[in-house]
Tab-separated table of C-alpha atoms in Angstrom:
chain	number	residue	atom	x	y	z
A	579	MET	CA	-0.467	36.269	12.350
A	580	GLN	CA	1.025	33.602	10.086
A	581	PHE	CA	0.433	29.923	10.753
A	582	GLN	CA	2.562	27.177	9.258
A	583	GLU	CA	1.216	24.127	7.506
A	584	PRO	CA	0.046	21.466	9.987
A	585	CYS	CA	3.074	19.664	11.300
A	586	TYR	CA	3.950	17.273	14.062
A	587	PRO	CA	2.752	17.252	16.718
A	588	SER	CA	-0.121	19.745	16.398
A	589	TRP	CA	-2.683	18.734	13.791
A	590	ALA	CA	-5.063	20.916	15.792
A	591	GLY	CA	-3.359	23.916	14.170
A	592	TYR	CA	-5.636	23.485	11.151
A	593	GLN	CA	-8.572	24.632	13.267
A	594	THR	CA	-6.606	27.674	14.457
A	595	ARG	CA	-5.743	28.621	10.894
A	596	ILE	CA	-9.379	28.501	9.815
A	597	TYR	CA	-10.521	30.711	12.683
A	598	SER	CA	-7.624	33.131	12.199
A	599	SER	CA	-8.349	33.579	8.507
A	600	LEU	CA	-11.698	35.187	9.442
A	601	LEU	CA	-13.105	33.573	6.290
A	602	PRO	CA	-15.178	30.423	5.869
A	603	PRO	CA	-13.148	27.563	4.347
A	604	LYS	CA	-13.807	26.673	0.715
A	605	LEU	CA	-15.190	23.311	1.812
A	606	SER	CA	-17.202	22.537	4.906
A	607	THR	CA	-15.549	20.992	7.954
A	608	ASP	CA	-18.699	18.883	8.522
A	609	SER	CA	-18.184	15.361	7.159
A	610	SER	CA	-21.911	14.867	6.528
A	611	ARG	CA	-21.851	17.865	4.203
A	612	TRP	CA	-18.957	16.444	2.186
A	613	GLU	CA	-21.245	13.605	1.206
A	614	SER	CA	-24.284	15.733	0.350
A	615	GLU	CA	-22.261	18.352	-1.510
A	616	ALA	CA	-20.443	15.681	-3.506
A	617	LEU	CA	-23.832	14.397	-4.651
A	618	ALA	CA	-24.682	17.870	-5.927
A	619	CYS	CA	-21.504	18.176	-8.012
A	620	MET	CA	-21.317	14.684	-9.524
A	621	PRO	CA	-23.399	12.740	-12.048
A	622	SER	CA	-25.822	10.620	-10.021
A	623	ARG	CA	-24.512	7.294	-11.292
A	624	ASN	CA	-20.944	8.235	-10.354
A	625	TYR	CA	-22.022	9.291	-6.888
A	626	ASN	CA	-24.142	6.165	-6.444
A	627	TYR	CA	-21.167	3.983	-7.342
A	628	ILE	CA	-19.039	5.633	-4.657
A	629	TYR	CA	-21.751	5.902	-2.005
A	630	GLY	CA	-23.630	2.691	-2.785
A	631	ALA	CA	-23.659	-0.466	-0.726
A	632	ALA	CA	-24.660	-4.091	-1.074
A	633	GLY	CA	-28.310	-5.107	-0.854
A	634	GLN	CA	-30.409	-2.941	1.433
A	635	GLY	CA	-27.368	-1.209	2.919
A	636	ARG	CA	-27.655	-2.925	6.297
A	637	THR	CA	-23.932	-3.533	6.640
A	638	GLN	CA	-23.124	0.031	5.650
A	639	ARG	CA	-25.558	1.365	8.271
A	640	ALA	CA	-24.194	-1.055	10.865
A	641	ASN	CA	-20.671	0.289	10.237
A	642	LEU	CA	-21.804	3.830	10.969
A	643	ASP	CA	-24.091	2.965	13.884
A	644	ALA	CA	-21.465	0.851	15.649
A	645	PHE	CA	-19.469	3.915	16.658
A	646	SER	CA	-22.389	5.103	18.805
A	647	ARG	CA	-22.057	2.018	21.002
A	648	TYR	CA	-18.561	2.932	22.154
A	649	ARG	CA	-18.497	6.118	24.213
A	650	PHE	CA	-15.441	7.904	25.600
A	651	ILE	CA	-14.748	8.497	29.280
A	652	PRO	CA	-12.737	11.776	29.404
A	653	HIS	CA	-10.019	12.420	32.001
A	654	VAL	CA	-8.858	15.863	33.118
A	655	LEU	CA	-5.696	17.534	34.476
A	656	SER	CA	-3.548	15.106	32.533
A	657	GLY	CA	-1.155	17.636	31.009
A	658	ALA	CA	-2.257	16.889	27.433
A	659	THR	CA	-1.042	20.236	26.095
A	660	VAL	CA	1.086	18.558	23.427
A	661	ARG	CA	-0.143	15.394	21.752
A	662	ASP	CA	1.817	12.853	19.767
A	663	LEU	CA	-0.342	11.135	17.149
A	664	SER	CA	2.576	9.349	15.497
A	665	VAL	CA	2.555	5.605	14.836
A	666	THR	CA	5.081	3.048	13.657
A	667	LEU	CA	4.011	0.601	10.962
A	668	PHE	CA	6.329	-2.151	9.797
A	669	GLY	CA	9.368	-0.350	11.178
A	670	LYS	CA	8.493	3.052	9.701
A	671	LYS	CA	7.339	6.030	11.758
A	672	PHE	CA	4.562	8.316	10.502
A	673	PRO	CA	3.212	11.536	12.046
A	674	SER	CA	-0.407	10.349	12.180
A	675	PRO	CA	-2.384	7.099	12.554
A	676	ILE	CA	-4.329	7.299	9.284
A	677	LEU	CA	-3.849	5.876	5.801
A	678	VAL	CA	-5.536	6.729	2.505
A	679	SER	CA	-7.633	3.680	1.705
A	680	PRO	CA	-7.377	1.993	-1.706
A	681	ILE	CA	-10.337	3.220	-3.751
A	682	GLY	CA	-10.531	2.585	-7.471
A	683	VAL	CA	-11.998	4.448	-10.454
A	684	GLN	CA	-11.258	7.856	-8.928
A	685	SER	CA	-11.641	9.446	-12.353
A	686	ILE	CA	-15.421	9.301	-11.893
A	687	ALA	CA	-14.972	11.771	-9.010
A	688	HIS	CA	-12.347	14.103	-10.509
A	689	PRO	CA	-10.249	14.162	-13.709
A	690	GLN	CA	-6.967	14.237	-11.739
A	691	ALA	CA	-8.083	11.018	-10.033
A	692	GLU	CA	-5.444	9.056	-8.108
A	693	VAL	CA	-2.701	11.558	-8.921
A	694	ALA	CA	-4.481	14.237	-6.868
A	695	SER	CA	-5.101	11.857	-3.964
A	696	ALA	CA	-1.523	10.585	-3.991
A	697	ARG	CA	-0.116	14.111	-3.947
A	698	ALA	CA	-2.403	15.111	-1.079
A	699	ALA	CA	-1.370	12.077	0.953
A	700	ALA	CA	2.320	12.710	0.291
A	701	LYS	CA	2.026	16.356	1.322
A	702	LEU	CA	0.665	15.338	4.731
A	703	ASN	CA	2.920	12.265	4.986
A	704	VAL	CA	-0.068	9.928	5.145
A	705	PRO	CA	0.626	6.502	3.569
A	706	PHE	CA	-1.173	6.211	0.239
A	707	ILE	CA	-2.618	2.853	-0.859
A	708	LEU	CA	-3.134	2.500	-4.609
A	709	SER	CA	-5.961	0.281	-5.823
A	710	THR	CA	-5.541	-2.248	-8.614
A	711	ALA	CA	-8.732	-0.651	-9.964
A	712	SER	CA	-6.948	2.677	-10.409
A	713	SER	CA	-7.993	4.989	-13.218
A	714	THR	CA	-4.344	5.975	-13.554
A	715	ASN	CA	-1.409	3.772	-14.408
A	716	MET	CA	0.634	2.531	-11.452
A	717	GLU	CA	3.890	4.048	-12.651
A	718	THR	CA	2.286	7.449	-13.237
A	719	VAL	CA	0.850	7.549	-9.709
A	720	ALA	CA	4.178	6.498	-8.221
A	721	GLU	CA	5.977	9.277	-10.074
A	722	ALA	CA	3.444	11.903	-8.947
A	723	HIS	CA	3.579	10.671	-5.355
A	724	ALA	CA	7.381	10.753	-5.264
A	725	ALA	CA	7.515	14.285	-6.708
A	726	ALA	CA	4.836	15.774	-4.436
A	727	SER	CA	5.707	18.601	-2.069
A	728	ILE	CA	5.767	17.733	1.639
A	729	SER	CA	4.471	20.026	4.367
A	730	VAL	CA	4.982	17.544	7.212
A	731	ASP	CA	8.717	16.988	6.949
A	732	ASN	CA	10.810	15.808	9.845
A	733	THR	CA	13.889	13.604	9.931
A	734	GLU	CA	12.179	11.610	12.668
A	735	PHE	CA	9.574	10.356	10.212
A	736	THR	CA	9.662	8.085	7.206
A	737	LYS	CA	9.333	9.923	3.924
A	738	PRO	CA	5.910	9.607	2.260
A	739	ASP	CA	5.194	5.926	1.763
A	740	ARG	CA	3.010	4.232	-0.832
A	741	TRP	CA	1.441	0.783	-0.615
A	742	TYR	CA	-0.116	-1.334	-3.341
A	743	GLN	CA	-3.527	-2.986	-3.013
A	744	LEU	CA	-4.018	-6.152	-5.045
A	745	TYR	CA	-7.283	-7.376	-6.473
A	746	TRP	CA	-5.960	-10.875	-6.919
A	747	PRO	CA	-6.177	-12.008	-10.600
A	748	LYS	CA	-7.048	-15.584	-11.428
A	749	ASP	CA	-3.954	-15.808	-13.672
A	750	ASP	CA	-0.800	-16.316	-11.579
A	751	LYS	CA	1.430	-14.867	-14.312
A	752	LEU	CA	-0.577	-11.664	-14.251
A	753	THR	CA	-0.382	-11.566	-10.453
A	754	VAL	CA	3.400	-11.858	-10.568
A	755	SER	CA	3.596	-9.129	-13.211
A	756	LEU	CA	1.558	-6.704	-11.100
A	757	LEU	CA	3.660	-7.371	-8.007
A	758	ARG	CA	6.923	-6.883	-9.866
A	759	ARG	CA	5.727	-3.596	-11.322
A	760	ALA	CA	4.642	-2.437	-7.860
A	761	GLU	CA	8.016	-3.210	-6.317
A	762	VAL	CA	9.899	-1.502	-9.130
A	763	SER	CA	7.629	1.542	-8.678
A	764	GLY	CA	8.527	1.830	-5.008
A	765	PHE	CA	5.413	0.441	-3.337
A	766	SER	CA	6.612	-0.950	-0.017
A	767	VAL	CA	3.644	-2.871	1.446
A	768	LEU	CA	1.268	-5.265	-0.321
A	769	VAL	CA	-2.398	-5.040	0.737
A	770	VAL	CA	-4.416	-7.994	-0.578
A	771	THR	CA	-8.184	-7.518	-0.719
A	772	LEU	CA	-9.871	-10.847	0.004
A	773	ASP	CA	-13.577	-9.968	0.068
A	774	THR	CA	-14.085	-8.872	-3.549
A	775	PHE	CA	-13.377	-11.839	-5.801
A	776	SER	CA	-17.032	-11.376	-6.798
A	777	LEU	CA	-18.638	-7.932	-6.830
A	778	GLY	CA	-21.452	-7.487	-4.311
A	779	PHE	CA	-25.110	-7.158	-5.353
A	780	ARG	CA	-25.483	-3.372	-5.490
A	781	PRO	CA	-28.960	-2.165	-6.507
A	782	ALA	CA	-27.911	1.480	-6.933
A	783	ASP	CA	-25.550	0.439	-9.745
A	784	LEU	CA	-27.700	-2.341	-11.142
A	785	ASP	CA	-30.743	-0.107	-11.529
A	786	GLN	CA	-28.701	2.137	-13.830
A	787	SER	CA	-26.792	-0.760	-15.388
A	788	TYR	CA	-23.632	1.102	-14.515
A	789	LEU	CA	-20.266	-0.494	-13.873
A	790	PRO	CA	-17.432	1.957	-14.637
A	791	PHE	CA	-14.953	-0.810	-15.489
A	792	ILE	CA	-16.943	-1.769	-18.589
A	793	TRP	CA	-16.241	1.684	-19.991
A	794	GLY	CA	-12.534	1.414	-19.292
A	795	GLU	CA	-12.610	3.398	-16.025
A	796	GLY	CA	-10.420	1.819	-13.377
A	797	CYS	CA	-8.648	-0.433	-15.867
A	798	ALA	CA	-5.433	1.564	-16.409
A	799	ILE	CA	-3.134	-0.775	-14.498
A	800	GLY	CA	-4.382	-3.782	-16.452
A	801	PHE	CA	-4.360	-2.063	-19.804
A	802	ASN	CA	-0.698	-1.165	-19.246
A	803	ASP	CA	0.389	-4.591	-18.074
A	804	PRO	CA	2.519	-6.568	-20.561
A	805	VAL	CA	1.203	-9.981	-19.474
A	806	PHE	CA	-2.416	-8.903	-19.751
A	807	THR	CA	-1.847	-7.145	-23.077
A	808	GLU	CA	-0.165	-10.168	-24.675
A	809	LYS	CA	-2.687	-12.651	-23.332
A	810	TYR	CA	-5.815	-10.839	-24.407
A	811	SER	CA	-4.573	-9.488	-27.719
A	812	LYS	CA	-4.420	-13.110	-28.844
A	813	GLN	CA	-7.756	-14.108	-27.341
A	814	LEU	CA	-9.583	-11.087	-28.737
A	815	ALA	CA	-8.275	-11.452	-32.292
A	816	GLY	CA	-11.119	-13.726	-33.414
A	817	PRO	CA	-14.035	-11.835	-31.791
A	818	MET	CA	-12.701	-8.502	-32.996
A	819	LEU	CA	-12.538	-9.729	-36.596
A	820	SER	CA	-16.160	-10.791	-36.392
A	821	ILE	CA	-17.182	-7.437	-34.904
A	822	PHE	CA	-15.148	-5.617	-37.578
A	823	GLN	CA	-17.074	-7.385	-40.320
A	824	LYS	CA	-20.467	-6.725	-38.701
A	825	LEU	CA	-19.723	-3.039	-38.161
A	826	LYS	CA	-18.472	-2.696	-41.732
A	827	LEU	CA	-21.747	-4.100	-43.011
A	828	LEU	CA	-23.733	-1.833	-40.659
A	829	VAL	CA	-21.922	1.297	-41.820
A	830	LYS	CA	-22.303	0.277	-45.461
A	831	LYS	CA	-26.033	-0.259	-45.132
A	832	SER	CA	-26.540	3.004	-43.304
A	833	ARG	CA	-24.219	4.829	-45.719
A	834	GLY	CA	-22.337	6.077	-42.678
A	835	SER	CA	-18.980	7.732	-42.744
A	836	ILE	CA	-15.695	5.944	-42.296
A	837	SER	CA	-15.116	7.966	-39.119
A	838	LEU	CA	-18.274	6.471	-37.599
A	839	PHE	CA	-17.025	3.018	-38.517
A	840	PHE	CA	-13.729	3.479	-36.749
A	841	ALA	CA	-15.422	5.110	-33.759
A	842	LEU	CA	-17.676	2.093	-33.341
A	843	LEU	CA	-14.776	-0.271	-33.801
A	844	TRP	CA	-12.709	1.546	-31.169
A	845	TRP	CA	-15.645	1.516	-28.746
A	846	HIS	CA	-16.226	-2.216	-29.081
A	847	LYS	CA	-12.530	-2.968	-28.775
A	848	LYS	CA	-12.328	-0.967	-25.547
A	849	VAL	CA	-15.389	-2.685	-24.092
A	850	PHE	CA	-14.023	-6.132	-24.927
A	851	LYS	CA	-10.683	-5.283	-23.358
A	852	SER	CA	-12.431	-3.931	-20.274
A	853	LEU	CA	-14.532	-7.066	-19.927
A	854	ALA	CA	-11.392	-9.156	-20.257
A	855	TRP	CA	-9.747	-7.211	-17.414
A	856	ILE	CA	-12.859	-7.528	-15.244
A	857	SER	CA	-12.843	-11.280	-15.810
A	858	GLU	CA	-9.359	-11.378	-14.300
A	859	VAL	CA	-9.722	-9.237	-11.175
A	860	PHE	CA	-13.405	-9.847	-10.339
A	861	SER	CA	-13.514	-13.322	-11.766
A	862	GLY	CA	-15.554	-15.116	-9.125
A	863	THR	CA	-12.572	-17.437	-8.723
A	864	HIS	CA	-11.923	-17.438	-4.986
A	865	LYS	CA	-8.428	-18.196	-3.704
A	866	THR	CA	-7.527	-20.287	-0.641
A	867	TRP	CA	-5.163	-19.767	2.275
A	868	GLU	CA	-2.625	-22.037	0.595
A	869	ASP	CA	-2.521	-19.688	-2.393
A	870	LEU	CA	-0.877	-17.033	-0.211
A	871	LYS	CA	2.422	-18.829	-0.773
A	872	LEU	CA	2.604	-17.359	-4.279
A	873	LEU	CA	2.370	-13.828	-2.894
A	874	ARG	CA	4.981	-14.498	-0.217
A	875	ASP	CA	7.349	-15.955	-2.829
A	876	CYS	CA	6.913	-12.932	-5.129
A	877	TRP	CA	6.836	-10.046	-2.643
A	878	ASN	CA	9.801	-8.977	-0.529
A	879	GLY	CA	7.994	-6.608	1.839
A	880	PRO	CA	5.180	-6.840	4.385
A	881	ILE	CA	1.881	-8.422	3.296
A	882	VAL	CA	-1.423	-7.236	4.746
A	883	LEU	CA	-4.746	-9.045	4.287
A	884	LYS	CA	-7.731	-6.715	3.868
A	885	GLY	CA	-11.251	-7.945	4.571
A	886	ILE	CA	-10.743	-9.897	7.806
A	887	GLN	CA	-13.905	-10.005	9.942
A	888	SER	CA	-13.465	-13.001	12.247
A	889	VAL	CA	-11.095	-14.153	14.965
A	890	GLU	CA	-10.672	-17.455	13.130
A	891	ASP	CA	-9.417	-15.714	9.970
A	892	ALA	CA	-7.066	-13.565	12.057
A	893	HIS	CA	-5.597	-16.787	13.457
A	894	LEU	CA	-5.148	-18.148	9.941
A	895	ALA	CA	-3.401	-14.942	8.867
A	896	ILE	CA	-0.938	-15.452	11.713
A	897	LYS	CA	-0.516	-19.137	10.844
A	898	HIS	CA	0.327	-18.288	7.233
A	899	GLY	CA	2.950	-15.728	8.171
A	900	MET	CA	1.114	-12.547	7.206
A	901	ASN	CA	2.417	-9.277	8.627
A	902	GLY	CA	-0.881	-7.504	9.137
A	903	ILE	CA	-4.613	-7.413	8.557
A	904	VAL	CA	-7.183	-4.740	7.819
A	905	VAL	CA	-10.409	-5.419	9.680
A	906	SER	CA	-12.853	-4.364	6.977
A	907	ASN	CA	-16.113	-5.300	5.272
A	908	HIS	CA	-15.375	-3.130	2.236
A	909	GLY	CA	-17.497	-0.305	3.576
A	910	GLY	CA	-20.623	-2.459	3.396
A	911	ARG	CA	-20.267	-2.889	-0.364
A	912	GLN	CA	-19.994	-6.674	-0.464
A	913	ALA	CA	-22.161	-8.666	1.963
A	914	ASP	CA	-25.459	-7.178	3.118
A	915	GLY	CA	-26.312	-8.010	6.737
A	916	ALA	CA	-22.711	-8.639	7.806
A	917	ILE	CA	-21.256	-7.707	11.183
A	918	ALA	CA	-20.158	-4.100	11.653
A	919	SER	CA	-16.439	-3.789	11.060
A	920	LEU	CA	-15.941	-2.050	14.421
A	921	ASP	CA	-17.607	-4.953	16.258
A	922	ALA	CA	-15.330	-7.350	14.396
A	923	LEU	CA	-12.325	-5.267	15.482
A	924	GLU	CA	-13.402	-5.410	19.131
A	925	LYS	CA	-13.551	-9.216	19.038
A	926	ILE	CA	-10.321	-9.713	17.119
A	927	THR	CA	-8.180	-7.420	19.274
A	928	ALA	CA	-9.565	-8.972	22.471
A	929	ASP	CA	-8.393	-12.430	21.409
A	930	GLU	CA	-5.407	-13.719	23.373
A	931	VAL	CA	-3.725	-15.416	20.408
A	932	VAL	CA	-3.931	-12.223	18.355
A	933	ARG	CA	-2.666	-10.070	21.238
A	934	LYS	CA	0.380	-12.282	21.724
A	935	SER	CA	1.256	-12.264	18.032
A	936	ASN	CA	3.178	-9.699	16.003
A	937	LEU	CA	0.222	-9.128	13.685
A	938	THR	CA	-0.300	-5.448	12.826
A	939	ILE	CA	-4.036	-4.756	12.985
A	940	MET	CA	-5.539	-1.889	11.021
A	941	PHE	CA	-9.142	-0.810	10.619
A	942	ASP	CA	-11.431	0.260	7.784
A	943	SER	CA	-15.171	0.834	7.201
A	944	GLY	CA	-17.449	3.535	8.568
A	945	VAL	CA	-14.885	6.143	9.665
A	946	ARG	CA	-16.312	9.636	9.231
A	947	THR	CA	-14.824	11.740	12.073
A	948	GLY	CA	-11.743	12.194	14.205
A	949	SER	CA	-13.624	10.601	17.092
A	950	ASP	CA	-14.208	7.516	14.939
A	951	ILE	CA	-10.462	7.277	14.371
A	952	LEU	CA	-9.793	7.415	18.119
A	953	THR	CA	-12.471	4.807	18.849
A	954	ALA	CA	-10.854	2.324	16.472
A	955	LEU	CA	-7.430	3.027	17.972
A	956	ALA	CA	-8.780	2.581	21.508
A	957	LEU	CA	-10.188	-0.803	20.469
A	958	GLY	CA	-6.742	-1.938	19.411
A	959	ALA	CA	-6.217	-0.855	15.821
A	960	LYS	CA	-2.695	0.303	15.048
A	961	ALA	CA	-3.871	2.587	12.244
A	962	VAL	CA	-7.097	3.569	10.494
A	963	LEU	CA	-7.890	3.711	6.782
A	964	ILE	CA	-9.920	6.665	5.476
A	965	GLY	CA	-12.229	5.782	2.583
A	966	ARG	CA	-15.277	7.548	1.157
A	967	PRO	CA	-14.677	10.926	2.898
A	968	TYR	CA	-11.493	11.680	0.963
A	969	ILE	CA	-13.180	10.732	-2.313
A	970	TYR	CA	-15.904	13.267	-1.558
A	971	GLY	CA	-13.127	15.789	-0.950
A	972	LEU	CA	-11.579	14.806	-4.277
A	973	ALA	CA	-14.891	15.371	-6.054
A	974	LEU	CA	-15.341	18.771	-4.420
A	975	GLY	CA	-11.837	20.156	-4.787
A	976	GLY	CA	-9.281	17.799	-6.315
A	977	GLN	CA	-5.995	17.587	-4.418
A	978	GLU	CA	-6.940	20.552	-2.246
A	979	GLY	CA	-10.208	18.856	-1.330
A	980	VAL	CA	-8.439	15.653	-0.283
A	981	GLU	CA	-5.972	17.623	1.827
A	982	HIS	CA	-8.838	19.482	3.494
A	983	VAL	CA	-10.655	16.282	4.420
A	984	LEU	CA	-7.533	14.622	5.842
A	985	GLN	CA	-6.578	17.736	7.812
A	986	CYS	CA	-10.099	18.083	9.218
A	987	LEU	CA	-10.109	14.478	10.381
A	988	LEU	CA	-6.672	14.809	11.952
A	989	ALA	CA	-7.490	18.137	13.620
A	990	ASP	CA	-10.682	16.609	14.997
A	991	ALA	CA	-8.755	13.597	16.293
A	992	ASP	CA	-6.006	15.739	17.843
A	993	ILE	CA	-8.436	18.105	19.587
A	994	THR	CA	-10.644	15.260	20.795
A	995	MET	CA	-7.617	13.447	22.190
A	996	ALA	CA	-6.710	16.572	24.140
A	997	ASN	CA	-10.242	16.799	25.512
A	998	LEU	CA	-10.061	13.146	26.537
A	999	GLY	CA	-6.890	13.874	28.470
A	1000	ARG	CA	-4.617	11.668	26.388
A	1001	LYS	CA	-1.138	12.687	25.228
A	1002	ASN	CA	-0.286	9.942	22.727
A	1003	ILE	CA	-1.690	6.979	20.858
A	1004	ALA	CA	-0.341	4.525	23.448
A	1005	GLU	CA	-2.703	6.057	26.020
A	1006	LEU	CA	-5.712	5.247	23.850
A	1007	ASP	CA	-7.041	1.892	25.002
A	1008	ARG	CA	-10.246	0.248	26.169
A	1009	ARG	CA	-10.025	1.959	29.530
A	1010	ILE	CA	-11.211	5.233	27.986
A	1011	LEU	CA	-14.293	3.568	26.472
A	1012	ASN	CA	-17.630	2.762	28.035
A	1013	LEU	CA	-18.108	-0.669	26.470
A	1014	GLU	CA	-21.677	-1.076	27.651
A	1015	ILE	CA	-24.226	-1.265	24.840
A	1016	VAL	CA	-26.296	1.913	24.684
A	1017	ASP	CA	-30.088	1.868	24.566
A	1018	GLY	CA	-31.599	1.176	21.205
A	1019	SER	CA	-28.530	-0.553	19.759
C-alpha cells in the first residue's frame, strides 16, 4: 500500500507509513535518542555548544521538568477522527502549530547547515526562522528556502514562510542594513532576541575555550553585510599592518615558506573580523524599550520580541506596539536559576491585560515531544518553536534528519490530540490540564 507524504489534516500518517514499511526508520522516533546519538556523531565541543546551558544548567532542567507539572485530562467519544492542527499567525494560515526556532552556527552540526533546515521546513510548510548567527548568508538561505519542494501544499495555506531573527547590533546603521536585506530577501516577520546582548556563562564551552564565532562560524550574515564590511575594513587596517609585520619577521626567522606566511596572515585576519562581528551582535550593550522605535520605523511587517519571561514585560510589549512575543529563556542558555519558560507562559497568558490584547503569544524552551507542544498550546500559546531537537536531526541526517524530527513531533502531537478527544487547536485550553502541582515538583 502506498502512503502519501504527510499532509493536512493527518500528520499521524507518518506513524502509519513507518509501520507499513516493515522496516525500522533510519533515525529513532525517540527524542531522547536524537540527543544521545547526536553526541556520538559530533565532535564533543560542537555537541557541547548545542546542548550546553548557563551555569549549572538549572534553568535548562527547569524547562524540561515543568512539563511534568501539567497533566492532561483526556475526554472520550468526542468524534476526533479527523484533527485540524492548523493555526493562523499574523493573517497567514499554516497546517501546523510549530515553527523552526532560530539557531545559529548550524555548520557545526552539518555541512549543509541552515540550507538543509530551511529546505526541510519549507517541505513541511513550517515557518523557518533564520538566525543572525547563521553559518550561511541570508540571501543564500532565502534562495534555497524559496526553491525547496513542498509536500504539504494546499491553496488554503500560506506558502512556506520565512522569518528573520535579529541579534540587535549596537550600530544602528548595521541594524538598518540587516533589516533591509531581510525584507528584500522575502523574510516576512522580524523576531528580535532580547536576552542575548551578553552571552551567558557556559562552563561546557569555557572549559574548552570554544566559541564558534571566533573561528568565523555563524558570522556569514555579518561578513556579507556592506555596512559591516566598510566599517571594519577601515578599523582593522592598522592592526592588520602590525600583524603582517610581526608574521613576516616570524616566518623569516623560522625560514618558513611564503605559503605559511599567507596562511597565518589569513587566519589572523579572519579571527579579527570574527571578533569585530561578535563585538557588534554580542556587545554587552543592552537596548531599552524606547529603542524599539528604530525597528518599527525600519520594518514594514510584524515584529515579535523573543525572550519575554514576565507579565510586566508582556505589558510593555503591548504598550510599545509589538505584534507578538516568544515566551523563552533561550533554552536555559543565558540565566542560570531562572523561571521555567512554561511557568512564565502560564502566568503571562492568564493575565487579563494580555488576554484582552491582540498580542500573538508563542512559546520556546524545553519542547521535546508532541505532548509538550500540546501543553504549551493548552496554556495559551498560539504556536510553538522547536529548537535543539531539529538540530540533532540535522546532525544525524541533514535535511532528511530535520524532516524526520519535525514529522515525528507533529505525528506525536496529532495522535495525542486524538487520544485527548480534541479535534482542533481551539479545543486545546486549560480545561484539559490538571493544573495542580504534582508531588516532588
